Amino acid sequence: MTTPVVFIHGLWLHATSWEPWIELFRAEGYAPIAPGWPGDPDTVAEARETPESIADHGIDDVVEHFAKIIRTLDEAPILIGHSFGGMIAQKLLGQDLARAAVAIDAAQIKGVLPLPLSALRATLPVFKNPANKHRAVSLTAEQFRFAFGNAIPQAESDALFEQWTIPAPGKPLFEAAAANFDPHSPAKVDTANQSRGPLLLMTGGKDHTVPESVTRATLKQYRHSEAVTDITEFPDRGHSLTIDSGWREVAGTALTWLRQQGL
């Protein structure tokens, strides 16, 4: 039986942005799928036309959405998540719903304290209006360039913006921002779980949205678990590392690590 792999996108990218990864993982003998978040339409164009369908879904909604999908599978999957998808993957792994997880430039979990200025600037389009907590917010090409495409040529950033970006719910960002003040925050991950599967954290050294300091602080949150927790850095990469022209190196690193874990 082929091992299922579930890809989980983050804010502002459509699930179809995983298509090259799906083709690669299928060729490598896995059974990959990339479901959207709750309310996500099937295409980028539809998502842009109906932002209200995406709005007001929080972290718990997304976790439960993917948990339901996982329960329909014949066996526990490998999870690969980017940005907020990386946080979701960590939560599901902590709940023993996955065999392993790869969290790429994962959003801040509860307990992570660094809040670099670049991360604040990258998320300002959401935070500048408190009402955005219940709305879906779009980025401009310029905002995408800062938040995702800063380590690639302008033309490539603009092309990725046109191809893959969709409105994103503001609610997860507001929840993550308040996590360290909320004892019941949905951004809390069971980092002390000793029986969970292995976890690989990946970080882009030039990432403005989730800077390396955030990923390294995340790694420290797992110090009370003896389960495998590894970290890999791509020094010259930004937040677009899963979709830009260098995606194959990132995907290949994930595949190599999975093979090392016997998966």
Coordinates of N, CA and C in Angstrom, one line a residue, residues 21-177:
W21 N 4.7 19.4 -6.6 CA 5.1 18.5 -5.5 C 4.3 17.2 -5.6
I22 N 3.0 17.3 -5.9 CA 2.2 16.1 -6.0 C 2.7 15.2 -7.1
E23 N 3.1 15.8 -8.3 CA 3.6 15.0 -9.4 C 4.9 14.3 -8.9
L24 N 5.8 15.0 -8.2 CA 7.1 14.5 -7.8 C 6.8 13.3 -6.8
F25 N 6.0 13.6 -5.8 CA 5.8 12.6 -4.8 C 5.1 11.3 -5.3
R26 N 4.2 11.6 -6.3 CA 3.5 10.4 -6.9 C 4.5 9.5 -7.6
A27 N 5.4 10.2 -8.3 CA 6.5 9.5 -9.1 C 7.4 8.8 -8.1
E28 N 7.5 9.2 -6.9 CA 8.4 8.6 -5.9 C 7.7 7.5 -5.1
G29 N 6.4 7.2 -5.5 CA 5.7 6.1 -4.9 C 4.8 6.4 -3.8
Y30 N 4.5 7.7 -3.5 CA 3.6 8.1 -2.5 C 2.2 8.3 -3.1
A31 N 1.2 8.5 -2.2 CA -0.2 8.8 -2.7 C -0.5 10.2 -2.2
P32 N -0.2 11.2 -2.9 CA -0.3 12.6 -2.4 C -1.7 13.2 -2.8
I33 N -2.1 14.1 -1.8 CA -3.3 14.9 -2.1 C -3.1 16.3 -1.5
A34 N -3.7 17.3 -2.0 CA -3.6 18.7 -1.5 C -5.0 19.3 -1.4
P35 N -5.7 19.0 -0.3 CA -7.0 19.6 -0.1 C -6.9 21.1 0.2
G36 N -7.9 21.8 -0.1 CA -8.0 23.2 0.3 C -8.4 23.4 1.7
W37 N -8.3 24.6 2.2 CA -8.8 24.9 3.5 C -10.4 24.9 3.5
P38 N -11.0 24.9 4.6 CA -12.5 25.0 4.6 C -13.0 26.2 3.8
G39 N -13.9 26.1 2.9 CA -14.4 27.2 2.1 C -13.6 27.5 0.9
D40 N -12.4 26.9 0.7 CA -11.6 27.2 -0.5 C -12.3 26.7 -1.7
P41 N -12.6 27.6 -2.7 CA -13.1 27.1 -4.0 C -12.0 26.3 -4.7
D42 N -12.4 25.6 -5.8 CA -11.5 24.7 -6.5 C -10.4 25.3 -7.3
T43 N -10.7 26.6 -7.7 CA -9.7 27.2 -8.6 C -9.3 28.6 -8.0
V44 N -8.1 29.1 -8.4 CA -7.6 30.4 -8.0 C -8.7 31.5 -8.4
A45 N -9.2 31.4 -9.7 CA -10.1 32.4 -10.2 C -11.4 32.4 -9.3
E46 N -11.9 31.3 -9.0 CA -13.1 31.2 -8.1 C -12.8 31.8 -6.7
A47 N -11.7 31.5 -6.2 CA -11.3 32.0 -4.9 C -11.2 33.5 -4.9
R48 N -10.7 34.1 -5.9 CA -10.6 35.6 -6.0 C -12.0 36.2 -6.2
E49 N -12.9 35.5 -6.8 CA -14.3 36.0 -7.0 C -15.2 35.9 -5.8
T50 N -14.9 35.0 -4.9 CA -15.7 34.7 -3.8 C -15.0 34.7 -2.5
P51 N -14.3 35.8 -2.1 CA -13.5 35.8 -0.9 C -14.3 35.5 0.4
E52 N -15.6 35.8 0.3 CA -16.5 35.6 1.5 C -16.5 34.1 1.9
S53 N -16.3 33.2 0.9 CA -16.4 31.8 1.2 C -15.2 31.3 2.1
I54 N -14.1 32.1 2.0 CA -12.8 31.8 2.6 C -12.8 32.4 4.0
A55 N -13.5 33.5 4.2 CA -13.4 34.4 5.4 C -13.8 33.6 6.7
D56 N -13.3 34.1 7.8 CA -13.7 33.7 9.2 C -13.4 32.3 9.6
H57 N -12.5 31.6 8.9 CA -12.1 30.3 9.3 C -10.9 30.4 10.1
G58 N -10.9 29.9 11.4 CA -9.8 30.0 12.3 C -9.0 28.7 12.3
I59 N -7.9 28.7 13.2 CA -7.0 27.6 13.2 C -7.7 26.3 13.6
D60 N -8.6 26.3 14.6 CA -9.3 25.1 15.0 C -10.2 24.6 13.8
D61 N -10.8 25.5 13.1 CA -11.6 25.0 11.9 C -10.8 24.3 10.9
V62 N -9.6 24.8 10.7 CA -8.7 24.2 9.6 C -8.2 22.9 10.1
V63 N -7.8 22.8 11.4 CA -7.3 21.6 12.0 C -8.3 20.5 11.9
E64 N -9.6 20.8 12.3 CA -10.6 19.8 12.3 C -11.0 19.4 10.8
H65 N -10.9 20.3 9.9 CA -11.2 20.1 8.5 C -10.2 19.0 8.0
F66 N -8.9 19.2 8.3 CA -7.9 18.2 7.8 C -7.9 16.9 8.6
A67 N -8.3 17.0 9.9 CA -8.4 15.8 10.7 C -9.5 14.9 10.1
K68 N -10.6 15.5 9.7 CA -11.7 14.7 9.0 C -11.2 14.0 7.7
I69 N -10.4 14.8 7.0 CA -9.8 14.2 5.7 C -8.9 13.0 6.1
I70 N -8.1 13.2 7.1 CA -7.1 12.2 7.5 C -7.9 10.9 7.9
R71 N -9.0 11.1 8.6 CA -9.7 9.9 9.1 C -10.3 9.1 8.0
T72 N -10.4 9.7 6.8 CA -11.0 8.9 5.6 C -9.9 8.1 4.9
L73 N -8.6 8.3 5.3 CA -7.5 7.6 4.6 C -7.4 6.2 5.3
D74 N -6.8 5.3 4.5 CA -6.6 3.9 5.0 C -5.5 3.8 6.0
E75 N -4.6 4.8 6.1 CA -3.5 4.8 7.1 C -3.1 6.2 7.4
A76 N -2.4 6.4 8.5 CA -2.0 7.7 8.9 C -1.0 8.3 7.8
P77 N -1.2 9.5 7.4 CA -0.4 10.1 6.3 C 0.9 10.8 6.8
I78 N 1.7 11.1 5.9 CA 2.8 12.1 6.1 C 2.2 13.5 5.8
L79 N 2.4 14.5 6.6 CA 1.9 15.8 6.4 C 3.0 16.8 5.9
I80 N 2.8 17.5 4.9 CA 3.8 18.6 4.5 C 3.0 19.9 4.4
G81 N 3.4 20.8 5.3 CA 2.7 22.1 5.3 C 3.6 23.3 5.2
H82 N 3.1 24.3 4.6 CA 3.9 25.6 4.4 C 3.2 26.7 5.1
S83 N 4.0 27.5 5.8 CA 3.5 28.7 6.5 C 2.4 28.3 7.6
F84 N 1.2 28.8 7.5 CA 0.2 28.4 8.4 C -0.1 26.9 8.3
G85 N 0.1 26.4 7.1 CA 0.0 24.9 6.9 C 1.0 24.1 7.7
G86 N 2.1 24.7 7.9 CA 3.2 24.1 8.7 C 2.7 24.0 10.2
M87 N 2.1 25.1 10.7 CA 1.5 25.1 12.0 C 0.4 24.0 12.1
I88 N -0.5 24.0 11.1 CA -1.5 23.0 11.2 C -1.0 21.5 11.2
A89 N 0.1 21.3 10.4 CA 0.7 20.0 10.3 C 1.3 19.6 11.7
Q90 N 1.9 20.6 12.4 CA 2.5 20.3 13.7 C 1.3 20.0 14.7
K91 N 0.2 20.7 14.6 CA -0.9 20.4 15.6 C -1.4 19.0 15.3
L92 N -1.6 18.6 14.1 CA -2.1 17.3 13.8 C -1.1 16.2 14.1
L93 N 0.2 16.5 14.0 CA 1.2 15.5 14.4 C 1.2 15.3 15.9
G94 N 1.1 16.4 16.6 CA 1.0 16.4 18.1 C -0.2 15.6 18.6
Q95 N -1.3 15.6 17.7 CA -2.5 14.8 18.1 C -2.4 13.3 17.6
D96 N -1.2 12.9 17.2 CA -1.0 11.6 16.7 C -1.9 11.2 15.5
L97 N -2.2 12.1 14.7 CA -3.0 11.9 13.5 C -2.1 11.7 12.2
A98 N -0.8 11.8 12.4 CA 0.1 11.7 11.2 C 1.2 10.8 11.5
R99 N 1.8 10.3 10.5 CA 3.0 9.4 10.7 C 4.3 10.2 10.8
A100 N 4.3 11.4 10.2 CA 5.4 12.3 10.2 C 5.0 13.6 9.6
A101 N 5.8 14.7 9.8 CA 5.4 16.0 9.3 C 6.6 16.8 8.9
V102 N 6.5 17.5 7.8 CA 7.5 18.5 7.3 C 6.8 19.8 7.4
A103 N 7.3 20.7 8.2 CA 6.8 22.1 8.4 C 7.7 23.1 7.8
I104 N 7.3 23.7 6.7 CA 8.2 24.6 5.9 C 7.8 26.0 6.2
D105 N 8.8 26.8 6.8 CA 8.5 28.2 7.1 C 7.2 28.3 7.9
A106 N 7.1 27.5 8.9 CA 5.8 27.3 9.6 C 5.5 28.6 10.5
A107 N 4.2 28.9 10.5 CA 3.8 30.1 11.3 C 4.0 29.8 12.8
Q108 N 4.1 30.9 13.5 CA 4.5 30.9 14.9 C 3.4 30.1 15.7
I109 N 3.9 29.1 16.5 CA 3.1 28.4 17.5 C 3.1 29.1 18.8
K110 N 2.2 28.8 19.7 CA 2.2 29.3 21.0 C 3.5 29.0 21.8
G111 N 4.0 30.0 22.4 CA 5.3 29.8 23.1 C 6.5 30.4 22.4
V112 N 6.3 30.6 21.1 CA 7.4 31.2 20.3 C 7.3 32.8 20.5
L113 N 8.4 33.4 21.0 CA 8.3 34.8 21.4 C 8.9 35.8 20.3
P114 N 9.9 35.4 19.6 CA 10.4 36.4 18.6 C 9.3 36.9 17.7
L115 N 9.3 38.2 17.5 CA 8.3 38.8 16.5 C 9.1 39.8 15.7
P116 N 9.9 39.4 14.7 CA 10.7 40.3 13.9 C 9.9 41.3 13.2
L117 N 10.5 42.5 13.0 CA 9.8 43.6 12.3 C 9.4 43.2 10.9
S118 N 10.2 42.4 10.2 CA 9.8 42.0 8.8 C 8.5 41.2 8.9
A119 N 8.3 40.3 9.9 CA 7.1 39.6 10.0 C 5.9 40.5 10.3
L120 N 6.1 41.5 11.1 CA 5.0 42.5 11.3 C 4.6 43.2 10.0
R121 N 5.6 43.6 9.3 CA 5.4 44.3 8.0 C 4.6 43.4 7.0
A122 N 5.1 42.1 7.0 CA 4.5 41.1 6.0 C 3.0 40.9 6.3
T123 N 2.6 41.0 7.6 CA 1.2 40.7 7.9 C 0.4 42.0 8.2
L124 N 1.0 43.2 8.0 CA 0.3 44.4 8.2 C -1.0 44.6 7.4
P125 N -1.0 44.1 6.1 CA -2.3 44.2 5.4 C -3.5 43.6 6.1
V126 N -3.3 42.6 7.0 CA -4.4 42.1 7.8 C -4.6 42.9 9.1
F127 N -3.5 43.2 9.8 CA -3.6 43.8 11.1 C -4.0 45.3 11.1
K128 N -3.8 45.9 10.0 CA -4.1 47.4 10.0 C -5.6 47.7 10.2
N129 N -6.5 46.7 10.1 CA -7.9 46.9 10.4 C -8.4 45.7 11.2
P130 N -8.8 46.0 12.5 CA -9.3 44.9 13.3 C -10.5 44.1 12.8
A131 N -11.3 44.8 11.9 CA -12.4 44.1 11.3 C -12.0 42.9 10.3
N132 N -10.7 43.0 10.0 CA -10.2 41.9 9.1 C -10.2 40.5 9.7
K133 N -10.3 40.5 11.0 CA -10.4 39.2 11.7 C -11.5 38.3 11.1
H134 N -12.6 38.9 10.7 CA -13.7 38.2 10.2 C -13.8 38.3 8.6
R135 N -12.8 38.8 8.0 CA -12.8 38.9 6.5 C -11.7 38.1 5.9
A136 N -11.8 38.0 4.6 CA -10.7 37.5 3.8 C -9.9 38.7 3.2
V137 N -8.6 38.7 3.2 CA -7.8 39.8 2.8 C -6.9 39.4 1.7
S138 N -6.8 40.2 0.7 CA -5.9 39.9 -0.5 C -4.6 40.7 -0.3
L139 N -3.5 40.2 -0.9 CA -2.3 41.0 -1.0 C -2.2 41.6 -2.4
T140 N -1.5 42.8 -2.5 CA -1.2 43.4 -3.7 C 0.1 42.7 -4.2
A141 N 0.5 42.9 -5.5 CA 1.7 42.3 -6.0 C 2.9 42.8 -5.2
E142 N 2.9 44.1 -4.8 CA 4.0 44.7 -4.0 C 4.1 44.0 -2.6
Q143 N 2.9 43.8 -2.0 CA 2.9 43.2 -0.7 C 3.4 41.7 -0.8
F144 N 3.0 41.0 -1.8 CA 3.4 39.7 -2.1 C 4.9 39.6 -2.3
R145 N 5.5 40.6 -3.0 CA 6.9 40.7 -3.2 C 7.7 40.8 -1.9
F146 N 7.2 41.6 -1.0 CA 7.9 41.7 0.3 C 7.7 40.4 1.2
A147 N 6.5 39.9 1.2 CA 6.1 38.8 2.1 C 6.6 37.4 1.6
F148 N 6.6 37.2 0.3 CA 6.9 35.9 -0.3 C 8.2 36.0 -1.2
G149 N 8.2 37.0 -2.2 CA 9.1 36.9 -3.3 C 10.3 37.8 -3.2
N150 N 10.7 38.1 -2.0 CA 11.9 39.0 -1.8 C 13.2 38.4 -2.2
A151 N 13.3 37.1 -2.3 CA 14.6 36.4 -2.6 C 14.7 35.9 -4.0
I152 N 13.7 36.3 -4.9 CA 13.7 35.9 -6.3 C 13.5 37.2 -7.1
P153 N 13.8 37.1 -8.4 CA 13.6 38.2 -9.3 C 12.2 38.8 -9.3
Q154 N 12.1 40.1 -9.5 CA 10.7 40.7 -9.5 C 9.8 40.1 -10.5
A155 N 10.3 39.8 -11.7 CA 9.4 39.2 -12.7 C 8.8 37.8 -12.2
E156 N 9.7 37.0 -11.6 CA 9.2 35.7 -11.1 C 8.2 35.9 -9.9
S157 N 8.5 36.9 -9.0 CA 7.5 37.1 -8.0 C 6.2 37.5 -8.5
D158 N 6.2 38.4 -9.5 CA 4.9 38.9 -10.1 C 4.2 37.8 -10.8
A159 N 4.9 36.9 -11.4 CA 4.3 35.7 -12.1 C 3.6 34.8 -11.1
L160 N 4.3 34.5 -10.0 CA 3.8 33.6 -9.0 C 2.5 34.3 -8.3
F161 N 2.6 35.6 -8.1 CA 1.4 36.3 -7.6 C 0.2 36.1 -8.5
E162 N 0.4 36.2 -9.8 CA -0.7 36.1 -10.7 C -1.2 34.7 -10.8
Q163 N -0.3 33.7 -10.6 CA -0.7 32.3 -10.8 C -1.4 31.7 -9.6
W164 N -0.9 32.0 -8.4 CA -1.3 31.2 -7.2 C -2.0 32.0 -6.1
T165 N -2.0 33.3 -6.0 CA -2.5 34.0 -4.8 C -4.0 34.0 -4.8
I166 N -4.5 33.9 -3.6 CA -5.9 34.0 -3.3 C -6.1 34.8 -2.0
P167 N -7.3 35.3 -1.8 CA -7.6 36.0 -0.5 C -7.4 35.0 0.7
A168 N -7.0 35.5 1.8 CA -6.8 34.6 3.0 C -7.6 35.1 4.2
P169 N -8.1 34.2 5.0 CA -8.8 34.6 6.2 C -7.9 35.3 7.2
G170 N -8.3 36.4 7.8 CA -7.5 37.1 8.7 C -7.5 36.4 10.1
K171 N -8.5 35.6 10.4 CA -8.7 35.1 11.7 C -7.5 34.3 12.2
P172 N -6.8 33.4 11.5 CA -5.7 32.7 12.0 C -4.5 33.6 12.4
L173 N -4.3 34.7 11.7 CA -3.3 35.6 12.1 C -3.6 36.3 13.4
F174 N -4.8 36.7 13.6 CA -5.2 37.4 14.9 C -5.1 36.3 16.0
E175 N -5.4 35.1 15.8 CA -5.3 34.1 16.8 C -3.9 33.8 17.2
A176 N -3.0 33.7 16.2 CA -1.6 33.5 16.4 C -0.9 34.7 17.2
A177 N -1.4 35.9 16.8 CA -0.8 37.1 17.4 C -1.1 37.1 18.9

